[in-house]
mmCIF file of C-alpha atoms in Angstrom:
data_model
loop_
_atom_site.group_PDB
_atom_site.id
_atom_site.type_symbol
_atom_site.label_atom_id
_atom_site.label_comp_id
_atom_site.label_asym_id
_atom_site.label_seq_id
_atom_site.Cartn_x
_atom_site.Cartn_y
_atom_site.Cartn_z
ATOM 1 C CA MET L 1 -105.953 -12.131 7.080
ATOM 2 C CA LYS L 2 -107.535 -12.429 10.752
ATOM 3 C CA PHE L 3 -110.349 -10.849 12.630
ATOM 4 C CA GLN L 4 -112.018 -10.269 15.170
ATOM 5 C CA VAL L 5 -115.601 -9.898 16.456
ATOM 6 C CA ILE L 6 -115.218 -7.239 19.377
ATOM 7 C CA GLY L 7 -119.074 -6.294 19.923
ATOM 8 C CA SER L 8 -122.258 -7.832 17.643
ATOM 9 C CA GLY L 9 -125.901 -6.951 18.851
ATOM 10 C CA SER L 10 -127.646 -3.575 19.947
ATOM 11 C CA LYS L 11 -125.301 -2.581 22.580
ATOM 12 C CA GLY L 12 -123.134 -2.019 20.232
ATOM 13 C CA ASN L 13 -121.136 -3.408 17.013
ATOM 14 C CA LEU L 14 -117.362 -3.590 15.808
ATOM 15 C CA THR L 15 -114.983 -6.210 13.911
ATOM 16 C CA TYR L 16 -111.462 -5.852 13.707
ATOM 17 C CA ILE L 17 -109.480 -6.929 10.215
ATOM 18 C CA GLU L 18 -105.753 -7.211 10.136
ATOM 19 C CA SER L 19 -103.668 -8.466 7.558
ATOM 20 C CA ASN L 20 -99.530 -8.305 7.836
ATOM 21 C CA ASN L 21 -99.638 -4.464 6.830
ATOM 22 C CA THR L 22 -103.175 -3.571 6.942
ATOM 23 C CA ARG L 23 -105.659 -2.856 10.484
ATOM 24 C CA LEU L 24 -109.110 -2.008 9.994
ATOM 25 C CA LEU L 25 -113.122 -2.188 11.691
ATOM 26 C CA ILE L 26 -115.914 -2.415 10.832
ATOM 27 C CA ASP L 27 -118.568 -0.194 12.850
ATOM 28 C CA ALA L 28 -117.774 1.990 15.939
ATOM 29 C CA GLY L 29 -120.200 1.073 18.202
ATOM 30 C CA ILE L 30 -117.805 0.160 20.694
ATOM 31 C CA SER L 31 -115.805 2.869 22.998
ATOM 32 C CA ILE L 32 -112.393 2.991 23.405
ATOM 33 C CA LYS L 33 -112.032 1.887 26.938
ATOM 34 C CA GLU L 34 -114.461 -1.102 26.192
ATOM 35 C CA ILE L 35 -111.831 -1.901 22.915
ATOM 36 C CA LYS L 36 -109.192 -1.773 25.822
ATOM 37 C CA ASN L 37 -110.918 -3.959 28.113
ATOM 38 C CA ARG L 38 -112.073 -6.687 25.330
ATOM 39 C CA THR L 39 -108.891 -6.805 23.303
ATOM 40 C CA ASN L 40 -104.768 -6.147 22.969
ATOM 41 C CA ILE L 41 -105.766 -4.188 19.777
ATOM 42 C CA ASP L 42 -103.625 -0.525 19.634
ATOM 43 C CA ILE L 43 -106.578 1.915 18.140
ATOM 44 C CA THR L 44 -103.731 4.211 17.288
ATOM 45 C CA ASN L 45 -102.393 1.929 14.892
ATOM 46 C CA ILE L 46 -106.079 1.732 12.875
ATOM 47 C CA ASP L 47 -105.624 2.328 9.188
ATOM 48 C CA GLY L 48 -109.222 2.798 8.247
ATOM 49 C CA ILE L 49 -112.968 2.422 9.573
ATOM 50 C CA PHE L 50 -115.505 0.488 7.453
ATOM 51 C CA ILE L 51 -119.077 2.061 8.036
ATOM 52 C CA THR L 52 -121.812 -0.256 7.194
ATOM 53 C CA HIS L 53 -124.952 2.143 7.930
ATOM 54 C CA GLU L 54 -125.365 4.600 10.091
ATOM 55 C CA HIS L 55 -126.994 3.691 13.144
ATOM 56 C CA ILE L 56 -126.402 4.553 16.432
ATOM 57 C CA ASP L 57 -125.185 1.040 17.182
ATOM 58 C CA HIS L 58 -122.624 0.567 14.668
ATOM 59 C CA VAL L 59 -121.473 4.458 14.891
ATOM 60 C CA LYS L 60 -121.378 5.806 18.433
ATOM 61 C CA TYR L 61 -117.944 6.058 18.545
ATOM 62 C CA ILE L 62 -116.834 6.706 15.516
ATOM 63 C CA GLU L 63 -115.450 10.771 16.413
ATOM 64 C CA ASN L 64 -113.622 9.711 19.440
ATOM 65 C CA ILE L 65 -111.749 6.452 17.422
ATOM 66 C CA ALA L 66 -111.470 8.353 14.188
ATOM 67 C CA ARG L 67 -109.904 11.226 15.926
ATOM 68 C CA LEU L 68 -107.419 8.985 17.955
ATOM 69 C CA SER L 69 -106.292 6.783 15.378
ATOM 70 C CA ASN L 70 -106.502 9.293 12.247
ATOM 71 C CA ALA L 71 -107.858 6.646 10.639
ATOM 72 C CA VAL L 72 -109.592 7.104 7.072
ATOM 73 C CA ILE L 73 -113.647 7.027 7.435
ATOM 74 C CA TYR L 74 -115.339 4.419 4.511
ATOM 75 C CA VAL L 75 -118.682 5.397 4.046
ATOM 76 C CA ASN L 76 -121.202 5.309 1.817
ATOM 77 C CA GLU L 77 -121.672 9.544 1.730
ATOM 78 C CA LYS L 78 -125.794 9.172 2.216
ATOM 79 C CA SER L 79 -124.801 7.366 4.859
ATOM 80 C CA PHE L 80 -122.440 9.942 6.286
ATOM 81 C CA ASN L 81 -124.504 12.871 5.554
ATOM 82 C CA LYS L 82 -127.045 11.093 7.740
ATOM 83 C CA MET L 83 -125.438 9.801 11.037
ATOM 84 C CA VAL L 84 -124.406 13.568 10.985
ATOM 85 C CA LEU L 85 -127.829 15.165 11.121
ATOM 86 C CA LYS L 86 -128.601 12.527 13.895
ATOM 87 C CA TYR L 87 -125.631 12.177 16.064
ATOM 88 C CA PHE L 88 -122.796 14.229 15.516
ATOM 89 C CA LYS L 89 -122.530 18.081 15.180
ATOM 90 C CA ASP L 90 -118.906 18.278 13.466
ATOM 91 C CA LEU L 91 -116.977 15.678 11.654
ATOM 92 C CA ASN L 92 -115.473 18.023 9.204
ATOM 93 C CA ASP L 93 -112.253 17.316 10.666
ATOM 94 C CA ILE L 94 -112.529 13.880 10.260
ATOM 95 C CA LYS L 95 -110.851 12.205 7.145
ATOM 96 C CA VAL L 96 -113.603 10.917 5.307
ATOM 97 C CA LYS L 97 -113.501 8.438 1.777
ATOM 98 C CA PHE L 98 -116.962 8.060 0.556
ATOM 99 C CA ILE L 99 -117.534 4.864 -0.965
ATOM 100 C CA ASP L 100 -119.726 2.865 -3.610
ATOM 101 C CA PRO L 101 -120.944 -0.688 -4.039
ATOM 102 C CA ASN L 102 -118.911 -3.000 -6.748
ATOM 103 C CA LYS L 103 -115.788 -0.616 -7.025
ATOM 104 C CA PRO L 104 -113.192 -2.295 -5.476
ATOM 105 C CA PHE L 105 -110.171 -0.270 -3.930
ATOM 106 C CA LYS L 106 -106.887 -1.550 -1.910
ATOM 107 C CA ILE L 107 -105.613 0.032 1.613
ATOM 108 C CA LYS L 108 -101.974 -0.800 1.548
ATOM 109 C CA ASP L 109 -102.474 -5.311 1.193
ATOM 110 C CA ILE L 110 -106.315 -5.604 1.624
ATOM 111 C CA LYS L 111 -108.133 -5.085 -1.525
ATOM 112 C CA VAL L 112 -111.864 -4.486 -0.326
ATOM 113 C CA MET L 113 -115.837 -4.294 -1.712
ATOM 114 C CA ALA L 114 -118.981 -2.793 -0.982
ATOM 115 C CA LEU L 115 -121.993 -4.366 -1.025
ATOM 116 C CA ASN L 116 -125.494 -2.795 -1.352
ATOM 117 C CA LEU L 117 -127.736 -4.697 1.136
ATOM 118 C CA GLN L 118 -131.238 -3.736 2.384
ATOM 119 C CA HIS L 119 -132.410 -3.045 5.789
ATOM 120 C CA ASP L 120 -133.947 0.136 7.463
ATOM 121 C CA ALA L 121 -131.346 2.256 7.012
ATOM 122 C CA GLU L 122 -130.234 5.046 4.994
ATOM 123 C CA ASN L 123 -128.160 2.922 3.779
ATOM 124 C CA CYS L 124 -126.207 -0.313 3.793
ATOM 125 C CA TYR L 125 -123.013 -1.927 2.947
ATOM 126 C CA GLY L 126 -121.445 -5.552 3.303
ATOM 127 C CA TYR L 127 -117.867 -5.957 2.637
ATOM 128 C CA ILE L 128 -115.259 -7.912 1.005
ATOM 129 C CA PHE L 129 -111.602 -8.031 2.090
ATOM 130 C CA THR L 130 -109.207 -10.350 0.561
ATOM 131 C CA SER L 131 -105.628 -10.184 1.316
ATOM 132 C CA ASN L 132 -102.763 -13.195 0.089
ATOM 133 C CA SER L 133 -105.701 -15.162 -1.145
ATOM 134 C CA LYS L 134 -107.998 -15.033 1.999
ATOM 135 C CA ALA L 135 -111.287 -13.297 1.977
ATOM 136 C CA LEU L 136 -113.081 -12.418 3.843
ATOM 137 C CA GLY L 137 -117.030 -11.374 3.572
ATOM 138 C CA TYR L 138 -118.809 -9.473 6.452
ATOM 139 C CA CYS L 139 -122.546 -8.181 6.507
ATOM 140 C CA THR L 140 -124.451 -7.553 9.496
ATOM 141 C CA ASP L 141 -128.381 -6.607 10.995
#
């Protein structure tokens, strides 16, 4: 398993995780154009997008990335509802899976567990990703 932080800060957050069979993003605060400028990642090959929380620097490009990749958005229901209310008119045709903390699940060969964090957001998650005896803990803001 390997990862790459593509953006971290108030201008946009996005991290890429890759294992043998799985490609994931954490947050979607960087544009597709900027992702292409900074990396050689094929956005159309993304399996899932994990949202830490609903602030705009974490979700600004979620609609564009989700539509291009056809990836599932993994998010807390409260965060999703807040980001739709604040920033997006319609995400009905985008695949979304609501997740709860401390309930591990798998996406192909990566095991994922969300953790509740404290932040000035409706809800905030950190994540632990595990694959082939390697683990990545991810917390932001």
